Amino acid sequence: MPDTPLNPHPGLALIRNAYADSLHRDLAIINHAVRSELGPLLPAGLPRQEKRKPSLPASRKHPIDEPPPQETDNVRLKHLTAATAIAVLGLSACRQENAVGTDQPPLSAPPRSEQIAQTTTSDMQAVATLLASEKGSDWEAYSSLREVSWIDPSPQETIKGRYSRSGKILLKGLSVKDIPNGRPGTEYTTAKKNEGESTISISGSLSGVESVSISKPLYSDDYLGILKNQFGASHVSIIADKCPAPDYQEGAGDGAFFEAVLADKRPVFIQASQQDGGKYTGGFTVFDLTRARPSEAIAAMNCSRVK
């Protein structure tokens, strides 16, 4: 009887892809730290120019007894016009101040709804809205996100069949702290930096984007508080927490899973975790966003509380 070949477990491919995406994300974090410290790399090196003596314009000297230039009629007319314009603007400003408290607001005041929208929209929310939309799988659609400063000009192949693209993004509600530069020995130092300055990586196959990962510097256990600042306090809920970190992530705390409901009522699911970046980094807090509920990941991490 011939031997029957064993079929590989379907979960092995998911683990392999997740490992490749994690390696590319870690590389993006390291490259971002180096660029922040040394600046962007020039493709052809620094340009070299030969020294040359600047040619300064010759200064014109007036004789002491030369009379000052007289103001012409055209110049006087321009001065009079400017003074009239300033007076009209001042009168208009006074009228607007006197109109405060009346039923009609000044014409230049923007609508209140626009002001609220501008203050509540976050960069993470904009990315999550695109991920959950009909164009969420389109690599090109992410190029139009004004909230992301892309480092990679296009998706880069990490392993065969897997692609990723990294950039920079800002999380709301975080303050300036001493951020380590990640260098060992005598080169180690810290710099005052906004803790919200994060690295973003979108990952998937050539056919489409599958997930988004956002990594901020320093460990943080306040996953829910950070996500509330991005999506609004009433739009984020916990679906699982007390998820132990892997043994190889030294110093990392427990992870958790969340659901965020967007403005169009679409959900996006977020896995929050901590990753060890070495003793010279202070660790990282990572938010992985997906369109589908990560039921397999929740079961694999043996979370103590699942809702």
GROMACS .gro file of C-alpha atoms in nm:
model
  307
    1MET     CA    1   0.000   0.000   0.000
    2PRO     CA    2   0.165   0.331  -0.106
    3ASP     CA    3   0.228   0.594   0.155
    4THR     CA    4  -0.019   0.883   0.150
    5PRO     CA    5   0.154   1.227   0.158
    6LEU     CA    6   0.056   1.443   0.450
    7ASN     CA    7  -0.116   1.771   0.364
    8PRO     CA    8   0.029   2.076   0.543
    9HIS     CA    9  -0.195   2.236   0.804
   10PRO     CA   10  -0.378   2.539   0.651
   11GLY     CA   11  -0.278   2.753   0.949
   12LEU     CA   12   0.091   2.720   0.864
   13ALA     CA   13   0.054   2.951   0.563
   14LEU     CA   14  -0.116   3.215   0.777
   15ILE     CA   15   0.161   3.191   1.037
   16ARG     CA   16   0.430   3.220   0.769
   17ASN     CA   17   0.265   3.525   0.612
   18ALA     CA   18   0.214   3.693   0.950
   19TYR     CA   19   0.580   3.631   1.038
   20ALA     CA   20   0.696   3.787   0.709
   21ASP     CA   21   0.473   4.090   0.761
   22SER     CA   22   0.605   4.128   1.117
   23LEU     CA   23   0.968   4.123   0.997
   24HIS     CA   24   0.896   4.391   0.737
   25ARG     CA   25   0.716   4.603   0.998
   26ASP     CA   26   1.014   4.577   1.234
   27LEU     CA   27   1.247   4.678   0.950
   28ALA     CA   28   1.025   4.979   0.876
   29ILE     CA   29   1.042   5.082   1.243
   30ILE     CA   30   1.423   5.062   1.242
   31ASN     CA   31   1.451   5.258   0.915
   32HIS     CA   32   1.216   5.525   1.049
   33ALA     CA   33   1.431   5.564   1.363
   34VAL     CA   34   1.748   5.600   1.154
   35ARG     CA   35   1.587   5.857   0.921
   36SER     CA   36   1.462   6.055   1.220
   37GLU     CA   37   1.815   6.065   1.364
   38LEU     CA   38   2.025   6.120   1.048
   39GLY     CA   39   1.775   6.251   0.794
   40PRO     CA   40   1.679   6.099   0.455
   41LEU     CA   41   1.942   5.921   0.247
   42LEU     CA   42   2.046   6.098  -0.073
   43PRO     CA   43   2.053   5.863  -0.373
   44ALA     CA   44   2.371   6.008  -0.526
   45GLY     CA   45   2.546   6.146  -0.220
   46LEU     CA   46   2.606   6.511  -0.139
   47PRO     CA   47   2.658   6.739  -0.443
   48ARG     CA   48   3.003   6.896  -0.469
   49GLN     CA   49   3.051   7.249  -0.594
   50GLU     CA   50   3.372   7.436  -0.650
   51LYS     CA   51   3.431   7.745  -0.441
   52ARG     CA   52   3.349   8.064  -0.619
   53LYS     CA   53   3.358   8.426  -0.520
   54PRO     CA   54   3.013   8.583  -0.494
   55SER     CA   55   2.944   8.880  -0.719
   56LEU     CA   56   2.787   9.151  -0.508
   57PRO     CA   57   2.600   9.442  -0.665
   58ALA     CA   58   2.791   9.769  -0.657
   59SER     CA   59   2.649  10.015  -0.407
   60ARG     CA   60   2.551  10.360  -0.532
   61LYS     CA   61   2.680  10.647  -0.323
   62HIS     CA   62   2.486  10.973  -0.319
   63PRO     CA   63   2.668  11.305  -0.275
   64ILE     CA   64   2.604  11.466   0.061
   65ASP     CA   65   2.455  11.773  -0.096
   66GLU     CA   66   2.226  11.575  -0.328
   67PRO     CA   67   1.862  11.649  -0.237
   68PRO     CA   68   1.642  11.352  -0.139
   69PRO     CA   69   1.413  11.217  -0.411
   70GLN     CA   70   1.079  11.396  -0.428
   71GLU     CA   71   0.756  11.207  -0.396
   72THR     CA   72   0.571  11.200  -0.728
   73ASP     CA   73   0.199  11.238  -0.781
   74ASN     CA   74   0.168  10.864  -0.858
   75VAL     CA   75   0.336  10.769  -0.531
   76ARG     CA   76   0.112  11.006  -0.335
   77LEU     CA   77  -0.191  10.857  -0.508
   78LYS     CA   78  -0.083  10.504  -0.411
   79HIS     CA   79  -0.034  10.611  -0.049
   80LEU     CA   80  -0.379  10.770  -0.043
   81THR     CA   81  -0.537  10.454  -0.191
   82ALA     CA   82  -0.368  10.228   0.066
   83ALA     CA   83  -0.480  10.453   0.353
   84THR     CA   84  -0.839  10.447   0.224
   85ALA     CA   85  -0.835  10.066   0.200
   86ILE     CA   86  -0.707  10.035   0.557
   87ALA     CA   87  -0.980  10.265   0.681
   88VAL     CA   88  -1.250  10.062   0.501
   89LEU     CA   89  -1.118   9.734   0.647
   90GLY     CA   90  -1.113   9.885   0.996
   91LEU     CA   91  -1.472  10.005   0.959
   92SER     CA   92  -1.580   9.659   0.841
   93ALA     CA   93  -1.410   9.495   1.140
   94CYS     CA   94  -1.587   9.732   1.379
   95ARG     CA   95  -1.924   9.650   1.221
   96GLN     CA   96  -1.859   9.275   1.265
   97GLU     CA   97  -1.767   9.325   1.631
   98ASN     CA   98  -2.087   9.526   1.688
   99ALA     CA   99  -2.286   9.249   1.521
  100VAL     CA  100  -2.181   8.994   1.788
  101GLY     CA  101  -2.490   8.874   1.975
  102THR     CA  102  -2.728   8.930   1.682
  103ASP     CA  103  -2.903   8.652   1.492
  104GLN     CA  104  -2.677   8.678   1.185
  105PRO     CA  105  -2.314   8.560   1.229
  106PRO     CA  106  -2.029   8.719   1.026
  107LEU     CA  107  -2.015   8.598   0.668
  108SER     CA  108  -1.654   8.481   0.709
  109ALA     CA  109  -1.731   8.240   0.997
  110PRO     CA  110  -1.718   7.873   0.882
  111PRO     CA  111  -2.011   7.643   0.962
  112ARG     CA  112  -1.993   7.485   1.307
  113SER     CA  113  -2.029   7.134   1.167
  114GLU     CA  114  -1.710   7.174   0.963
  115GLN     CA  115  -1.519   7.293   1.270
  116ILE     CA  116  -1.629   6.987   1.468
  117ALA     CA  117  -1.535   6.749   1.186
  118GLN     CA  118  -1.188   6.897   1.160
  119THR     CA  119  -1.117   6.852   1.532
  120THR     CA  120  -1.253   6.496   1.567
  121THR     CA  121  -1.107   6.319   1.262
  122SER     CA  122  -0.780   6.136   1.330
  123ASP     CA  123  -0.519   5.987   1.098
  124MET     CA  124  -0.589   5.633   1.221
  125GLN     CA  125  -0.961   5.683   1.165
  126ALA     CA  126  -0.898   5.796   0.806
  127VAL     CA  127  -0.689   5.485   0.736
  128ALA     CA  128  -0.944   5.256   0.905
  129THR     CA  129  -1.228   5.411   0.702
  130LEU     CA  130  -1.044   5.333   0.377
  131LEU     CA  131  -0.957   4.979   0.492
  132ALA     CA  132  -1.323   4.902   0.571
  133SER     CA  133  -1.455   5.060   0.249
  134GLU     CA  134  -1.512   4.904  -0.093
  135LYS     CA  135  -1.165   5.028  -0.197
  136GLY     CA  136  -0.996   4.882   0.109
  137SER     CA  137  -0.809   4.621  -0.097
  138ASP     CA  138  -0.682   4.867  -0.358
  139TRP     CA  139  -0.311   4.942  -0.309
  140GLU     CA  140  -0.334   5.260  -0.516
  141ALA     CA  141  -0.619   5.401  -0.302
  142TYR     CA  142  -0.383   5.436  -0.004
  143SER     CA  143  -0.153   5.667  -0.202
  144SER     CA  144  -0.418   5.941  -0.185
  145LEU     CA  145  -0.428   5.943   0.198
  146ARG     CA  146  -0.311   6.290   0.303
  147GLU     CA  147  -0.273   6.166   0.661
  148VAL     CA  148   0.014   5.930   0.568
  149SER     CA  149   0.365   6.030   0.463
  150TRP     CA  150   0.479   5.727   0.264
  151ILE     CA  151   0.840   5.611   0.287
  152ASP     CA  152   0.805   5.337   0.025
  153PRO     CA  153   0.697   5.480  -0.312
  154SER     CA  154   0.511   5.155  -0.392
  155PRO     CA  155   0.442   4.812  -0.233
  156GLN     CA  156   0.763   4.618  -0.170
  157GLU     CA  157   0.782   4.237  -0.194
  158THR     CA  158   0.895   4.095   0.146
  159ILE     CA  159   0.880   3.726   0.059
  160LYS     CA  160   0.744   3.555  -0.251
  161GLY     CA  161   0.381   3.658  -0.292
  162ARG     CA  162   0.373   3.896   0.008
  163TYR     CA  163   0.389   4.274  -0.024
  164SER     CA  164   0.407   4.564   0.218
  165ARG     CA  165   0.437   4.943   0.213
  166SER     CA  166   0.553   5.157   0.504
  167GLY     CA  167   0.514   5.522   0.597
  168LYS     CA  168   0.468   5.766   0.887
  169ILE     CA  169   0.149   5.864   1.068
  170LEU     CA  170   0.052   6.067   1.377
  171LEU     CA  171  -0.172   5.936   1.657
  172LYS     CA  172  -0.386   6.186   1.849
  173GLY     CA  173  -0.380   6.249   2.222
  174LEU     CA  174  -0.015   6.166   2.295
  175SER     CA  175   0.244   6.405   2.438
  176VAL     CA  176   0.612   6.483   2.392
  177LYS     CA  177   0.841   6.240   2.573
  178ASP     CA  178   1.203   6.127   2.578
  179ILE     CA  179   1.219   5.872   2.294
  180PRO     CA  180   1.529   5.646   2.278
  181ASN     CA  181   1.718   5.638   1.948
  182GLY     CA  182   1.766   5.260   1.960
  183ARG     CA  183   2.146   5.270   1.931
  184PRO     CA  184   2.363   5.065   2.165
  185GLY     CA  185   2.658   5.164   2.379
  186THR     CA  186   2.793   5.517   2.374
  187GLU     CA  187   2.566   5.612   2.082
  188TYR     CA  188   2.254   5.565   2.294
  189THR     CA  189   2.060   5.885   2.362
  190THR     CA  190   1.706   6.015   2.384
  191ALA     CA  191   1.530   6.297   2.202
  192LYS     CA  192   1.219   6.502   2.281
  193LYS     CA  193   0.956   6.372   2.042
  194ASN     CA  194   0.581   6.332   2.015
  195GLU     CA  195   0.495   5.979   2.126
  196GLY     CA  196   0.225   5.973   1.859
  197GLU     CA  197   0.476   5.985   1.570
  198SER     CA  198   0.428   5.629   1.450
  199THR     CA  199   0.516   5.390   1.169
  200ILE     CA  200   0.240   5.248   0.948
  201SER     CA  201   0.265   4.936   0.730
  202ILE     CA  202  -0.003   4.806   0.495
  203SER     CA  203   0.039   4.438   0.404
  204GLY     CA  204  -0.117   4.183   0.174
  205SER     CA  205  -0.078   3.996  -0.152
  206LEU     CA  206  -0.034   4.143  -0.496
  207SER     CA  207  -0.410   4.120  -0.547
  208GLY     CA  208  -0.496   4.346  -0.253
  209VAL     CA  209  -0.433   4.496   0.090
  210GLU     CA  210  -0.532   4.268   0.378
  211SER     CA  211  -0.428   4.449   0.697
  212VAL     CA  212  -0.284   4.770   0.841
  213SER     CA  213  -0.031   4.786   1.124
  214ILE     CA  214   0.050   5.104   1.319
  215SER     CA  215   0.342   5.100   1.565
  216LYS     CA  216   0.412   5.380   1.812
  217PRO     CA  217   0.727   5.411   2.029
  218LEU     CA  218   0.724   5.305   2.397
  219TYR     CA  219   0.512   5.046   2.576
  220SER     CA  220   0.160   5.148   2.673
  221ASP     CA  221  -0.107   4.947   2.856
  222ASP     CA  222  -0.378   5.206   2.788
  223TYR     CA  223  -0.493   5.056   2.458
  224LEU     CA  224  -0.854   5.162   2.507
  225GLY     CA  225  -0.762   5.521   2.592
  226ILE     CA  226  -0.545   5.556   2.282
  227LEU     CA  227  -0.813   5.411   2.055
  228LYS     CA  228  -1.084   5.634   2.206
  229ASN     CA  229  -0.874   5.936   2.109
  230GLN     CA  230  -0.865   5.809   1.751
  231PHE     CA  231  -1.227   5.692   1.701
  232GLY     CA  232  -1.426   5.861   1.977
  233ALA     CA  233  -1.511   5.728   2.323
  234SER     CA  234  -1.848   5.580   2.222
  235HIS     CA  235  -1.725   5.402   1.908
  236VAL     CA  236  -1.469   5.158   2.056
  237SER     CA  237  -1.542   4.841   2.256
  238ILE     CA  238  -1.332   4.554   2.393
  239ILE     CA  239  -1.398   4.208   2.245
  240ALA     CA  240  -1.109   4.025   2.420
  241ASP     CA  241  -0.833   4.117   2.664
  242LYS     CA  242  -0.573   3.974   2.902
  243CYS     CA  243  -0.406   3.803   2.605
  244PRO     CA  244  -0.057   3.690   2.714
  245ALA     CA  245   0.241   3.811   2.513
  246PRO     CA  246   0.471   3.547   2.360
  247ASP     CA  247   0.764   3.434   2.574
  248TYR     CA  248   1.017   3.582   2.331
  249GLN     CA  249   0.870   3.932   2.378
  250GLU     CA  250   1.061   4.012   2.697
  251GLY     CA  251   0.901   4.285   2.906
  252ALA     CA  252   0.590   4.310   2.687
  253GLY     CA  253   0.252   4.324   2.860
  254ASP     CA  254  -0.076   4.151   2.774
  255GLY     CA  255  -0.254   4.227   2.448
  256ALA     CA  256  -0.621   4.292   2.370
  257PHE     CA  257  -0.872   4.302   2.083
  258PHE     CA  258  -1.118   4.581   2.001
  259GLU     CA  259  -1.398   4.670   1.761
  260ALA     CA  260  -1.433   5.026   1.630
  261VAL     CA  261  -1.752   5.138   1.455
  262LEU     CA  262  -1.690   5.399   1.185
  263ALA     CA  263  -1.912   5.686   1.073
  264ASP     CA  264  -2.073   5.475   0.798
  265LYS     CA  265  -2.151   5.201   1.056
  266ARG     CA  266  -1.885   4.969   0.913
  267PRO     CA  267  -1.675   4.789   1.178
  268VAL     CA  268  -1.299   4.755   1.187
  269PHE     CA  269  -1.121   4.517   1.424
  270ILE     CA  270  -0.799   4.604   1.607
  271GLN     CA  271  -0.545   4.382   1.779
  272ALA     CA  272  -0.336   4.578   2.030
  273SER     CA  273  -0.008   4.433   2.152
  274GLN     CA  274   0.338   4.524   2.278
  275GLN     CA  275   0.659   4.429   2.098
  276ASP     CA  276   1.008   4.419   2.239
  277GLY     CA  277   1.243   4.636   2.037
  278GLY     CA  278   1.550   4.573   2.252
  279LYS     CA  279   1.675   4.745   2.565
  280TYR     CA  280   1.771   5.058   2.370
  281THR     CA  281   1.419   5.135   2.238
  282GLY     CA  282   1.172   5.116   2.528
  283GLY     CA  283   0.953   4.880   2.324
  284PHE     CA  284   0.665   4.950   2.086
  285THR     CA  285   0.285   4.948   2.106
  286VAL     CA  286   0.130   4.800   1.792
  287PHE     CA  287  -0.224   4.826   1.654
  288ASP     CA  288  -0.314   4.575   1.378
  289LEU     CA  289  -0.631   4.664   1.186
  290THR     CA  290  -0.838   4.411   0.986
  291ARG     CA  291  -1.176   4.406   0.814
  292ALA     CA  292  -1.276   4.063   0.952
  293ARG     CA  293  -1.311   3.966   1.317
  294PRO     CA  294  -0.980   3.799   1.419
  295SER     CA  295  -1.141   3.496   1.586
  296GLU     CA  296  -0.848   3.262   1.512
  297ALA     CA  297  -0.594   3.506   1.657
  298ILE     CA  298  -0.804   3.552   1.972
  299ALA     CA  299  -0.824   3.174   2.021
  300ALA     CA  300  -0.451   3.128   1.953
  301MET     CA  301  -0.350   3.386   2.214
  302ASN     CA  302  -0.556   3.221   2.493
  303CYS     CA  303  -0.715   3.546   2.606
  304SER     CA  304  -0.861   3.525   2.955
  305ARG     CA  305  -1.168   3.735   2.878
  306VAL     CA  306  -1.358   3.713   2.549
  307LYS     CA  307  -1.679   3.906   2.488
   0.00000   0.00000   0.00000
